[in-house]
Amino acid sequence: MAAPGDNEDVLARYRSPLVSRYASAEMGYNFSERKKFGTWRRLWLYLAQAEKSLGLPITDEQIQEMEANLDNIDFKMAAEEEKKLRHDVMAHVHTFAHCCPKAAAIIHLGATSCYVGDNTDLIVLRDGFDLLRPKLARVIGRLADFAEKYADMPALGFTHYQPAQLTTVGKRCCLWIQDLCMDLQNLERARDDLRFRGVKGTTGTQASFLQLFEGDHNKVEELDRLVTAKAGFKRAYMVTGQTYSRKVDIGVLSVLASLGASVHKICTDIRLLANLKEIEEPFEKDQIGSSAMPYKRNPMRSERCCSLARHLMTLVMDPLQTAAVQWFERTLDDSANRRVCLAEGFLTADIILSTLQNISEGLVVYPKVMQEIMIRQELPFMATENIIMAMVKAGGNRQDCHEKIRVLSQQAAAVVKQQGGDNDFIDRVRADPYFSPIHKQLESLLDPSSFTGRAPQQVAKFLKEEVRPALIPYQSKMGGKIELAL
């Protein structure tokens, strides 16, 4: 544990890029040593206050001394104590006691290490969710504005990454939004499901507190309730071992992994659309796409999201395995692992949401490229059924028309695939006297908007009835545009 302010050259040792390069200051602080150890001291204060209110011989002077030194942490002393004691909690008990000599005798009274360790983790997880939820809401809001703007702009749809029926730019964006709305619900549920470990003792039996209160079960239960409320939780887990169940961590990282999957899919779509030159992420005036190829406009933001989301999705394996191998009331093989995976889960989610917000605020659409792809390359083949129906209405025979179109479409396909030319199917229809009864209808039969079905109506209904209402609790936190540091 390094003391803040140490003069050691930070560039001479590894620093996680999650903090040094990407994550927001507020999420970085949430998992910082200052937040952690400051919370430990507050938990010791809550315990002492509650124990005093229930009759233990703790003085106002002791409480006031603790209150006055909550953030007066000598990190250098704590590091030296931990090196000597090989116990982080006791190192900080001694450090806190050093600046609170009058309260030294009652700090950590009746508690085990997990009283501060696990309860702090739960506070940090709760606060992490509170940081992520508005960020996700902002992304949804930006994409909702984009979807509304392009609700009726026709775009070529793909299944199996092969051309399919048309959709609209806004409708495709709503597929992204729907996934993110599910993630927002998951984050809210996971946050609300969190409980406090509370005051449970060394194996979860509360035996030490029962002894302190001379067998008064009601006072022990009230102590648990008071400390839980002081920490800002409505409920505590009714039963624990020495730790809260590590299945809680599975639930936390599962929803973050699910968010990672959503962002990976969205940004993969954007990368594919960038290759098609239909939609691009923001590209700044002085940005360089490639050191060797000056013309390149690489989708680096979307690639960053995919790269980090891939890491986020893998982190859930850590708590799954940890929960599976916790023996009886607890083993310590969870500790080092949890220090890494829980922090990295929230830091990574924070980064990809900030980056996706930046992307969604600057998406560029190229309608003429989409029209070129649709009208010249794919739409002529999609219009064949409409042409058949129009010919039948004009008195033609459906089977004869089908055969004519089959021959002409294969000829046009050969021009595209074998000669690299444009799709000339409609030119062939215009040149064939058989289709003369509908020649004047061809333009209307090729109107892209007639192929998008109810996509515009679906966008409007979805945004009005599901998306906008879900964002109401976050209206005050929607904020302005975000700029990426790197």
Tab-separated table of C-alpha atoms in Angstrom:
chain	number	residue	atom	x	y	z
A	1	MET	CA	0.000	0.000	0.000
A	2	ALA	CA	1.636	3.225	-1.137
A	3	ALA	CA	1.044	6.442	0.709
A	4	PRO	CA	-0.508	9.229	-1.422
A	5	GLY	CA	2.079	11.857	-2.181
A	6	ASP	CA	5.047	9.513	-2.218
A	7	ASN	CA	7.829	10.904	-4.403
A	8	GLU	CA	8.426	7.645	-6.250
A	9	ASP	CA	8.430	8.140	-10.021
A	10	VAL	CA	5.018	6.818	-11.098
A	11	LEU	CA	6.279	6.322	-14.639
A	12	ALA	CA	8.801	3.779	-13.400
A	13	ARG	CA	6.184	1.193	-12.451
A	14	TYR	CA	3.077	-0.309	-13.971
A	15	ARG	CA	-0.168	1.611	-13.620
A	16	SER	CA	-3.454	0.202	-14.761
A	17	PRO	CA	-4.565	2.036	-17.916
A	18	LEU	CA	-8.115	1.735	-16.593
A	19	VAL	CA	-7.213	4.533	-14.197
A	20	SER	CA	-4.193	6.268	-15.730
A	21	ARG	CA	-5.628	6.461	-19.257
A	22	TYR	CA	-9.364	5.971	-19.397
A	23	ALA	CA	-11.654	6.027	-16.344
A	24	SER	CA	-13.410	9.093	-14.964
A	25	ALA	CA	-12.066	10.800	-11.873
A	26	GLU	CA	-15.196	10.013	-9.873
A	27	MET	CA	-15.067	6.285	-10.589
A	28	GLY	CA	-11.337	6.246	-9.947
A	29	TYR	CA	-11.951	7.861	-6.569
A	30	ASN	CA	-14.729	5.408	-5.748
A	31	PHE	CA	-12.188	2.567	-5.782
A	32	SER	CA	-9.340	4.576	-4.286
A	33	GLU	CA	-7.531	3.873	-1.045
A	34	ARG	CA	-8.649	7.233	0.311
A	35	LYS	CA	-12.320	6.324	-0.203
A	36	LYS	CA	-11.770	2.827	1.169
A	37	PHE	CA	-9.954	3.728	4.353
A	38	GLY	CA	-12.045	6.829	4.945
A	39	THR	CA	-15.106	4.589	4.801
A	40	TRP	CA	-13.509	2.178	7.285
A	41	ARG	CA	-13.206	5.035	9.765
A	42	ARG	CA	-16.810	6.062	9.222
A	43	LEU	CA	-17.939	2.506	9.845
A	44	TRP	CA	-15.980	2.439	13.102
A	45	LEU	CA	-17.687	5.706	14.022
A	46	TYR	CA	-21.153	4.335	13.171
A	47	LEU	CA	-20.461	1.261	15.308
A	48	ALA	CA	-19.300	3.324	18.276
A	49	GLN	CA	-22.252	5.708	17.996
A	50	ALA	CA	-24.733	2.835	17.871
A	51	GLU	CA	-23.056	0.965	20.730
A	52	LYS	CA	-23.115	4.147	22.844
A	53	SER	CA	-26.798	4.750	22.123
A	54	LEU	CA	-27.568	1.213	23.306
A	55	GLY	CA	-25.807	1.674	26.620
A	56	LEU	CA	-22.174	0.695	26.256
A	57	PRO	CA	-19.730	2.913	28.199
A	58	ILE	CA	-18.571	5.100	25.307
A	59	THR	CA	-18.231	8.833	25.924
A	60	ASP	CA	-19.189	11.848	23.845
A	61	GLU	CA	-15.544	12.877	23.929
A	62	GLN	CA	-14.484	9.601	22.309
A	63	ILE	CA	-17.121	9.998	19.586
A	64	GLN	CA	-16.085	13.587	18.921
A	65	GLU	CA	-12.440	12.571	18.683
A	66	MET	CA	-13.285	9.950	16.066
A	67	GLU	CA	-15.438	12.409	14.115
A	68	ALA	CA	-12.611	14.946	14.045
A	69	ASN	CA	-10.144	12.470	12.527
A	70	LEU	CA	-12.181	10.664	9.885
A	71	ASP	CA	-10.044	11.982	7.032
A	72	ASN	CA	-6.852	12.562	9.004
A	73	ILE	CA	-5.233	9.389	7.714
A	74	ASP	CA	-1.488	8.897	8.012
A	75	PHE	CA	-1.059	6.569	5.031
A	76	LYS	CA	2.684	6.231	5.575
A	77	MET	CA	2.139	5.030	9.138
A	78	ALA	CA	-0.591	2.639	7.995
A	79	ALA	CA	1.718	1.167	5.361
A	80	GLU	CA	4.463	0.654	7.936
A	81	GLU	CA	2.004	-0.961	10.359
A	82	GLU	CA	0.701	-3.308	7.676
A	83	LYS	CA	4.226	-4.328	6.710
A	84	LYS	CA	4.874	-5.187	10.356
A	85	LEU	CA	1.521	-6.773	11.254
A	86	ARG	CA	0.668	-8.354	7.870
A	87	HIS	CA	-2.928	-7.317	8.530
A	88	ASP	CA	-4.451	-4.327	6.762
A	89	VAL	CA	-7.415	-3.823	9.098
A	90	MET	CA	-5.369	-3.901	12.294
A	91	ALA	CA	-2.821	-1.583	10.677
A	92	HIS	CA	-5.578	0.984	10.214
A	93	VAL	CA	-7.042	0.344	13.655
A	94	HIS	CA	-3.641	1.254	15.122
A	95	THR	CA	-3.286	4.261	12.800
A	96	PHE	CA	-6.749	5.547	13.709
A	97	ALA	CA	-6.073	4.934	17.401
A	98	HIS	CA	-2.832	6.893	17.154
A	99	CYS	CA	-4.707	10.092	16.301
A	100	CYS	CA	-7.643	9.204	18.588
A	101	PRO	CA	-5.930	8.217	21.865
A	102	LYS	CA	-9.062	8.734	23.954
A	103	ALA	CA	-11.146	6.538	21.624
A	104	ALA	CA	-8.430	3.935	21.062
A	105	ALA	CA	-9.934	1.477	23.529
A	106	ILE	CA	-13.332	1.286	21.777
A	107	ILE	CA	-12.388	1.427	18.086
A	108	HIS	CA	-13.500	-1.788	16.332
A	109	LEU	CA	-15.220	-2.973	19.536
A	110	GLY	CA	-16.766	-6.415	18.981
A	111	ALA	CA	-16.101	-6.334	15.245
A	112	THR	CA	-14.218	-8.568	12.859
A	113	SER	CA	-12.182	-7.413	9.853
A	114	CYS	CA	-15.087	-8.063	7.494
A	115	TYR	CA	-17.160	-5.526	9.395
A	116	VAL	CA	-15.150	-2.794	7.702
A	117	GLY	CA	-13.949	-4.791	4.688
A	118	ASP	CA	-17.209	-6.244	3.412
A	119	ASN	CA	-19.408	-3.351	4.432
A	120	THR	CA	-17.083	-0.930	2.665
A	121	ASP	CA	-17.163	-3.097	-0.442
A	122	LEU	CA	-20.973	-2.965	-0.437
A	123	ILE	CA	-20.934	0.822	-0.056
A	124	VAL	CA	-18.455	1.127	-2.926
A	125	LEU	CA	-20.508	-1.206	-5.146
A	126	ARG	CA	-23.655	0.790	-4.398
A	127	ASP	CA	-21.897	4.066	-5.150
A	128	GLY	CA	-20.433	2.547	-8.328
A	129	PHE	CA	-23.913	1.722	-9.575
A	130	ASP	CA	-24.990	5.265	-8.734
A	131	LEU	CA	-22.220	6.572	-10.982
A	132	LEU	CA	-22.952	4.193	-13.850
A	133	ARG	CA	-26.726	4.586	-14.067
A	134	PRO	CA	-26.796	8.267	-15.122
A	135	LYS	CA	-23.997	7.611	-17.606
A	136	LEU	CA	-26.000	4.817	-19.207
A	137	ALA	CA	-29.128	6.989	-19.203
A	138	ARG	CA	-27.198	9.708	-21.050
A	139	VAL	CA	-26.115	7.245	-23.727
A	140	ILE	CA	-29.702	6.055	-24.151
A	141	GLY	CA	-30.897	9.648	-24.366
A	142	ARG	CA	-28.364	10.569	-27.062
A	143	LEU	CA	-29.209	7.484	-29.108
A	144	ALA	CA	-32.932	8.173	-28.680
A	145	ASP	CA	-32.443	11.633	-30.188
A	146	PHE	CA	-30.509	10.058	-33.070
A	147	ALA	CA	-33.200	7.420	-33.630
A	148	GLU	CA	-35.925	10.056	-33.651
A	149	LYS	CA	-34.038	12.192	-36.177
A	150	TYR	CA	-33.529	9.277	-38.574
A	151	ALA	CA	-36.720	7.354	-37.823
A	152	ASP	CA	-37.851	7.255	-41.464
A	153	MET	CA	-34.512	7.260	-43.320
A	154	PRO	CA	-34.401	3.980	-45.303
A	155	ALA	CA	-31.348	1.778	-44.862
A	156	LEU	CA	-30.442	-1.644	-46.137
A	157	GLY	CA	-31.093	-4.305	-43.523
A	158	PHE	CA	-28.858	-7.332	-43.107
A	159	THR	CA	-29.418	-10.860	-41.904
A	160	HIS	CA	-26.348	-13.136	-41.781
A	161	TYR	CA	-24.568	-9.945	-42.937
A	162	GLN	CA	-26.227	-10.493	-46.290
A	163	PRO	CA	-28.602	-7.897	-47.789
A	164	ALA	CA	-32.157	-8.352	-46.521
A	165	GLN	CA	-35.276	-6.186	-46.516
A	166	LEU	CA	-34.975	-2.499	-45.829
A	167	THR	CA	-35.179	-1.001	-42.363
A	168	THR	CA	-34.541	2.583	-41.261
A	169	VAL	CA	-31.531	4.148	-39.574
A	170	GLY	CA	-33.706	5.028	-36.584
A	171	LYS	CA	-35.216	1.552	-36.304
A	172	ARG	CA	-31.778	-0.081	-36.266
A	173	CYS	CA	-30.705	2.354	-33.551
A	174	CYS	CA	-33.763	1.324	-31.512
A	175	LEU	CA	-32.410	-2.233	-31.461
A	176	TRP	CA	-29.347	-0.838	-29.702
A	177	ILE	CA	-31.434	1.287	-27.356
A	178	GLN	CA	-33.654	-1.618	-26.344
A	179	ASP	CA	-30.626	-3.634	-25.218
A	180	LEU	CA	-29.300	-0.673	-23.244
A	181	CYS	CA	-32.697	-0.115	-21.611
A	182	MET	CA	-32.551	-3.723	-20.405
A	183	ASP	CA	-29.092	-2.986	-19.009
A	184	LEU	CA	-30.388	0.112	-17.224
A	185	GLN	CA	-33.119	-1.963	-15.608
A	186	ASN	CA	-30.516	-4.557	-14.614
A	187	LEU	CA	-28.272	-1.918	-13.037
A	188	GLU	CA	-31.188	-0.456	-11.105
A	189	ARG	CA	-32.288	-3.864	-9.878
A	190	ALA	CA	-28.760	-4.918	-8.899
A	191	ARG	CA	-28.251	-1.660	-7.023
A	192	ASP	CA	-31.541	-1.967	-5.166
A	193	ASP	CA	-30.913	-5.631	-4.355
A	194	LEU	CA	-27.687	-4.833	-2.522
A	195	ARG	CA	-27.936	-5.173	1.247
A	196	PHE	CA	-25.534	-4.274	4.017
A	197	ARG	CA	-23.513	-7.019	5.711
A	198	GLY	CA	-24.105	-5.237	8.948
A	199	VAL	CA	-22.819	-6.195	12.392
A	200	LYS	CA	-22.470	-9.977	12.379
A	201	GLY	CA	-19.213	-10.930	14.098
A	202	THR	CA	-16.497	-13.410	13.220
A	203	THR	CA	-18.599	-16.285	11.880
A	204	GLY	CA	-21.841	-14.412	11.391
A	205	THR	CA	-23.377	-15.478	14.727
A	206	GLN	CA	-23.070	-12.050	16.430
A	207	ALA	CA	-21.646	-13.836	19.478
A	208	SER	CA	-19.234	-11.025	20.386
A	209	PHE	CA	-22.012	-8.440	20.376
A	210	LEU	CA	-24.304	-10.696	22.372
A	211	GLN	CA	-21.549	-10.849	24.985
A	212	LEU	CA	-21.077	-7.070	24.941
A	213	PHE	CA	-24.793	-6.585	25.592
A	214	GLU	CA	-24.909	-9.332	28.224
A	215	GLY	CA	-27.221	-11.652	26.305
A	216	ASP	CA	-29.709	-8.974	25.173
A	217	HIS	CA	-30.749	-10.216	21.716
A	218	ASN	CA	-32.945	-7.183	21.089
A	219	LYS	CA	-30.025	-4.807	21.546
A	220	VAL	CA	-27.862	-6.841	19.170
A	221	GLU	CA	-30.599	-6.702	16.517
A	222	GLU	CA	-31.031	-2.972	17.123
A	223	LEU	CA	-27.280	-2.444	16.794
A	224	ASP	CA	-27.377	-4.157	13.413
A	225	ARG	CA	-30.332	-2.030	12.339
A	226	LEU	CA	-28.801	1.266	13.519
A	227	VAL	CA	-25.452	0.744	11.792
A	228	THR	CA	-27.184	-0.391	8.594
A	229	ALA	CA	-29.268	2.786	8.548
A	230	LYS	CA	-26.265	5.019	9.261
A	231	ALA	CA	-24.512	3.500	6.229
A	232	GLY	CA	-27.481	4.403	4.032
A	233	PHE	CA	-28.934	0.926	3.513
A	234	LYS	CA	-32.538	-0.086	4.092
A	235	ARG	CA	-31.751	-3.740	4.730
A	236	ALA	CA	-28.937	-6.002	5.868
A	237	TYR	CA	-28.433	-9.644	4.985
A	238	MET	CA	-30.139	-11.648	7.729
A	239	VAL	CA	-27.522	-14.404	7.668
A	240	THR	CA	-23.848	-14.273	6.757
A	241	GLY	CA	-20.711	-16.208	7.446
A	242	GLN	CA	-17.727	-14.065	8.204
A	243	THR	CA	-18.438	-12.445	4.819
A	244	TYR	CA	-21.548	-11.661	2.890
A	245	SER	CA	-22.284	-14.364	0.337
A	246	ARG	CA	-19.960	-14.110	-2.624
A	247	LYS	CA	-22.933	-14.829	-4.879
A	248	VAL	CA	-23.671	-11.126	-4.450
A	249	ASP	CA	-20.528	-10.362	-6.446
A	250	ILE	CA	-21.721	-12.723	-9.184
A	251	GLY	CA	-24.900	-10.696	-9.517
A	252	VAL	CA	-22.973	-7.433	-9.643
A	253	LEU	CA	-20.502	-8.479	-12.315
A	254	SER	CA	-23.158	-10.342	-14.309
A	255	VAL	CA	-25.069	-7.151	-15.025
A	256	LEU	CA	-21.850	-5.356	-15.914
A	257	ALA	CA	-20.850	-8.203	-18.243
A	258	SER	CA	-24.284	-8.012	-19.864
A	259	LEU	CA	-23.773	-4.289	-20.412
A	260	GLY	CA	-20.417	-5.110	-21.994
A	261	ALA	CA	-22.114	-7.473	-24.435
A	262	SER	CA	-24.598	-4.768	-25.446
A	263	VAL	CA	-21.905	-2.180	-26.045
A	264	HIS	CA	-19.773	-4.655	-27.984
A	265	LYS	CA	-22.690	-5.430	-30.321
A	266	ILE	CA	-23.508	-1.736	-30.844
A	267	CYS	CA	-19.937	-0.748	-31.576
A	268	THR	CA	-19.413	-3.733	-33.851
A	269	ASP	CA	-22.425	-2.580	-35.869
A	270	ILE	CA	-20.938	0.913	-36.072
A	271	ARG	CA	-17.608	-0.491	-37.229
A	272	LEU	CA	-19.334	-2.493	-39.970
A	273	LEU	CA	-21.360	0.540	-41.041
A	274	ALA	CA	-18.142	2.581	-41.153
A	275	ASN	CA	-16.702	0.025	-43.566
A	276	LEU	CA	-19.819	0.438	-45.732
A	277	LYS	CA	-19.371	4.225	-45.469
A	278	GLU	CA	-22.991	4.613	-44.307
A	279	ILE	CA	-22.398	5.828	-40.732
A	280	GLU	CA	-19.228	6.915	-38.957
A	281	GLU	CA	-18.270	7.744	-35.405
A	282	PRO	CA	-16.880	11.261	-34.748
A	283	PHE	CA	-13.550	12.003	-36.379
A	284	GLU	CA	-11.782	15.149	-35.207
A	285	LYS	CA	-10.135	17.720	-37.456
A	286	ASP	CA	-6.565	16.850	-36.492
A	287	GLN	CA	-7.154	13.162	-35.762
A	288	ILE	CA	-4.831	10.682	-37.492
A	289	GLY	CA	-6.311	7.364	-38.571
A	290	SER	CA	-3.054	5.640	-39.496
A	291	SER	CA	0.632	6.430	-39.229
A	292	ALA	CA	1.209	4.860	-42.664
A	293	MET	CA	-2.049	5.556	-44.527
A	294	PRO	CA	-3.075	9.222	-44.207
A	295	TYR	CA	-6.505	8.653	-45.781
A	296	LYS	CA	-7.649	6.219	-43.097
A	297	ARG	CA	-10.601	7.078	-40.803
A	298	ASN	CA	-10.414	4.189	-38.385
A	299	PRO	CA	-13.329	3.779	-35.931
A	300	MET	CA	-10.961	3.851	-32.956
A	301	ARG	CA	-13.599	4.808	-30.373
A	302	SER	CA	-15.825	1.891	-31.306
A	303	GLU	CA	-12.802	-0.387	-31.389
A	304	ARG	CA	-11.848	0.771	-27.888
A	305	CYS	CA	-15.347	-0.010	-26.649
A	306	CYS	CA	-15.198	-3.497	-28.151
A	307	SER	CA	-11.747	-4.097	-26.719
A	308	LEU	CA	-12.702	-3.071	-23.189
A	309	ALA	CA	-16.146	-4.676	-23.346
A	310	ARG	CA	-14.445	-7.960	-24.151
A	311	HIS	CA	-12.470	-7.634	-20.922
A	312	LEU	CA	-15.585	-6.679	-18.966
A	313	MET	CA	-17.461	-9.755	-20.160
A	314	THR	CA	-14.714	-12.072	-18.914
A	315	LEU	CA	-14.596	-10.661	-15.372
A	316	VAL	CA	-17.750	-12.468	-14.249
A	317	MET	CA	-15.775	-15.713	-14.256
A	318	ASP	CA	-13.843	-14.525	-11.182
A	319	PRO	CA	-16.781	-14.245	-8.744
A	320	LEU	CA	-18.330	-17.409	-10.160
A	321	GLN	CA	-15.250	-19.388	-9.200
A	322	THR	CA	-14.768	-17.506	-5.923
A	323	ALA	CA	-18.304	-18.246	-4.746
A	324	ALA	CA	-17.871	-21.888	-5.666
A	325	VAL	CA	-14.777	-22.414	-3.514
A	326	GLN	CA	-15.625	-20.478	-0.335
A	327	TRP	CA	-15.288	-23.079	2.412
A	328	PHE	CA	-17.840	-23.009	5.230
A	329	GLU	CA	-17.935	-19.534	6.824
A	330	ARG	CA	-15.149	-18.101	4.601
A	331	THR	CA	-11.655	-18.536	3.206
A	332	LEU	CA	-9.243	-15.763	2.300
A	333	ASP	CA	-8.629	-16.860	-1.277
A	334	ASP	CA	-11.369	-14.428	-2.296
A	335	SER	CA	-9.613	-11.270	-1.119
A	336	ALA	CA	-6.880	-10.620	-3.682
A	337	ASN	CA	-9.163	-11.696	-6.526
A	338	ARG	CA	-11.976	-9.371	-5.465
A	339	ARG	CA	-9.607	-6.401	-5.165
A	340	VAL	CA	-9.029	-6.779	-8.907
A	341	CYS	CA	-12.264	-7.954	-10.519
A	342	LEU	CA	-14.775	-5.716	-8.717
A	343	ALA	CA	-12.814	-2.525	-9.284
A	344	GLU	CA	-11.978	-3.405	-12.882
A	345	GLY	CA	-15.612	-4.248	-13.603
A	346	PHE	CA	-16.858	-0.802	-12.635
A	347	LEU	CA	-13.885	1.079	-14.053
A	348	THR	CA	-14.256	-0.694	-17.395
A	349	ALA	CA	-18.020	-0.132	-17.531
A	350	ASP	CA	-17.432	3.529	-16.732
A	351	ILE	CA	-14.955	3.874	-19.590
A	352	ILE	CA	-17.085	2.218	-22.254
A	353	LEU	CA	-20.143	4.272	-21.308
A	354	SER	CA	-18.205	7.541	-21.514
A	355	THR	CA	-16.765	6.499	-24.868
A	356	LEU	CA	-20.133	5.364	-26.217
A	357	GLN	CA	-21.681	8.667	-25.138
A	358	ASN	CA	-18.995	10.493	-27.110
A	359	ILE	CA	-19.700	8.291	-30.128
A	360	SER	CA	-23.468	8.734	-29.932
A	361	GLU	CA	-23.127	12.518	-29.723
A	362	GLY	CA	-21.205	12.694	-32.989
A	363	LEU	CA	-22.520	9.953	-35.282
A	364	VAL	CA	-22.343	11.006	-38.926
A	365	VAL	CA	-24.834	9.620	-41.457
A	366	TYR	CA	-24.205	9.503	-45.225
A	367	PRO	CA	-27.662	9.236	-46.867
A	368	LYS	CA	-26.367	9.331	-50.442
A	369	VAL	CA	-24.108	6.356	-49.837
A	370	MET	CA	-27.035	4.407	-48.409
A	371	GLN	CA	-29.207	5.366	-51.351
A	372	GLU	CA	-26.485	4.307	-53.758
A	373	ILE	CA	-26.170	0.909	-52.112
A	374	MET	CA	-29.926	0.433	-51.896
A	375	ILE	CA	-31.166	1.833	-55.184
A	376	ARG	CA	-28.373	0.790	-57.504
A	377	GLN	CA	-27.287	-2.474	-55.965
A	378	GLU	CA	-29.974	-4.172	-53.882
A	379	LEU	CA	-33.363	-2.487	-54.211
A	380	PRO	CA	-33.938	-3.617	-57.812
A	381	PHE	CA	-33.952	-7.263	-56.695
A	382	MET	CA	-36.144	-6.461	-53.689
A	383	ALA	CA	-38.674	-4.833	-56.006
A	384	THR	CA	-39.267	-8.012	-58.014
A	385	GLU	CA	-42.291	-9.065	-55.966
A	386	ASN	CA	-43.832	-5.610	-56.337
A	387	ILE	CA	-43.245	-5.790	-60.096
A	388	ILE	CA	-44.948	-9.181	-60.303
A	389	MET	CA	-47.981	-7.907	-58.373
A	390	ALA	CA	-48.222	-4.800	-60.569
A	391	MET	CA	-48.056	-6.913	-63.744
A	392	VAL	CA	-50.795	-9.248	-62.523
A	393	LYS	CA	-53.006	-6.243	-61.765
A	394	ALA	CA	-52.343	-5.029	-65.305
A	395	GLY	CA	-53.602	-8.354	-66.691
A	396	GLY	CA	-50.388	-10.372	-66.880
A	397	ASN	CA	-49.835	-14.005	-65.945
A	398	ARG	CA	-48.012	-14.484	-62.657
A	399	GLN	CA	-45.974	-17.513	-63.800
A	400	ASP	CA	-44.910	-15.926	-67.078
A	401	CYS	CA	-43.864	-12.756	-65.257
A	402	HIS	CA	-41.914	-14.765	-62.675
A	403	GLU	CA	-39.928	-16.503	-65.410
A	404	LYS	CA	-39.182	-13.243	-67.197
A	405	ILE	CA	-37.904	-11.678	-63.965
A	406	ARG	CA	-35.859	-14.771	-63.099
A	407	VAL	CA	-33.982	-14.543	-66.390
A	408	LEU	CA	-33.450	-10.775	-66.242
A	409	SER	CA	-32.349	-10.809	-62.580
A	410	GLN	CA	-29.765	-13.515	-63.213
A	411	GLN	CA	-28.388	-11.520	-66.139
A	412	ALA	CA	-28.160	-8.428	-63.908
A	413	ALA	CA	-26.499	-10.455	-61.136
A	414	ALA	CA	-23.881	-11.661	-63.597
A	415	VAL	CA	-23.060	-8.058	-64.488
A	416	VAL	CA	-22.556	-7.243	-60.795
A	417	LYS	CA	-20.628	-10.349	-59.774
A	418	GLN	CA	-18.656	-11.222	-62.889
A	419	GLN	CA	-18.088	-7.811	-64.464
A	420	GLY	CA	-18.118	-5.590	-61.364
A	421	GLY	CA	-20.799	-3.365	-62.877
A	422	ASP	CA	-23.901	-1.778	-61.422
A	423	ASN	CA	-27.159	-3.649	-61.006
A	424	ASP	CA	-28.962	-2.979	-64.320
A	425	PHE	CA	-32.031	-5.106	-63.620
A	426	ILE	CA	-34.459	-2.159	-63.816
A	427	ASP	CA	-32.890	-1.009	-67.114
A	428	ARG	CA	-33.545	-4.500	-68.469
A	429	VAL	CA	-37.163	-4.344	-67.303
A	430	ARG	CA	-37.580	-0.959	-68.975
A	431	ALA	CA	-36.105	-2.326	-72.204
A	432	ASP	CA	-38.371	-5.391	-72.297
A	433	PRO	CA	-41.703	-4.756	-74.084
A	434	TYR	CA	-43.331	-7.430	-71.915
A	435	PHE	CA	-43.267	-5.001	-68.969
A	436	SER	CA	-44.566	-1.994	-70.919
A	437	PRO	CA	-47.915	-1.982	-69.003
A	438	ILE	CA	-46.055	-0.947	-65.810
A	439	HIS	CA	-43.137	1.086	-67.135
A	440	LYS	CA	-44.682	4.288	-65.770
A	441	GLN	CA	-45.057	2.696	-62.321
A	442	LEU	CA	-41.433	1.658	-61.931
A	443	GLU	CA	-40.334	4.780	-60.037
A	444	SER	CA	-43.082	4.388	-57.462
A	445	LEU	CA	-42.430	0.659	-57.201
A	446	LEU	CA	-38.798	1.493	-56.359
A	447	ASP	CA	-39.540	4.090	-53.661
A	448	PRO	CA	-37.402	2.940	-50.690
A	449	SER	CA	-39.954	4.193	-48.150
A	450	SER	CA	-42.448	1.651	-49.443
A	451	PHE	CA	-40.101	-1.150	-48.301
A	452	THR	CA	-39.568	-0.076	-44.671
A	453	GLY	CA	-42.909	-1.279	-43.335
A	454	ARG	CA	-43.865	0.181	-39.960
A	455	ALA	CA	-40.309	1.028	-38.941
A	456	PRO	CA	-40.972	4.800	-38.483
A	457	GLN	CA	-44.115	4.110	-36.455
A	458	GLN	CA	-42.292	1.535	-34.333
A	459	VAL	CA	-39.551	4.052	-33.556
A	460	ALA	CA	-42.031	6.725	-32.489
A	461	LYS	CA	-44.045	4.367	-30.290
A	462	PHE	CA	-40.993	2.766	-28.696
A	463	LEU	CA	-39.360	6.080	-27.834
A	464	LYS	CA	-42.580	7.579	-26.489
A	465	GLU	CA	-43.850	4.661	-24.439
A	466	GLU	CA	-40.703	2.894	-23.245
A	467	VAL	CA	-37.529	4.931	-23.623
A	468	ARG	CA	-38.459	8.485	-22.629
A	469	PRO	CA	-40.342	7.378	-19.465
A	470	ALA	CA	-37.347	5.262	-18.363
A	471	LEU	CA	-35.133	8.370	-18.553
A	472	ILE	CA	-37.340	10.626	-16.412
A	473	PRO	CA	-35.538	9.801	-13.111
A	474	TYR	CA	-32.256	10.896	-14.724
A	475	GLN	CA	-33.350	14.164	-16.355
A	476	SER	CA	-31.358	16.316	-13.935
A	477	LYS	CA	-28.191	14.334	-14.720
A	478	MET	CA	-28.345	14.159	-18.507
A	479	GLY	CA	-25.605	16.800	-18.763
A	480	GLY	CA	-23.796	18.164	-21.784
A	481	LYS	CA	-21.493	16.621	-24.352
A	482	ILE	CA	-18.494	14.623	-23.254
A	483	GLU	CA	-14.971	14.983	-24.620
A	484	LEU	CA	-12.526	12.113	-24.408
A	485	ALA	CA	-9.160	12.798	-22.826
A	486	LEU	CA	-7.519	10.231	-25.108
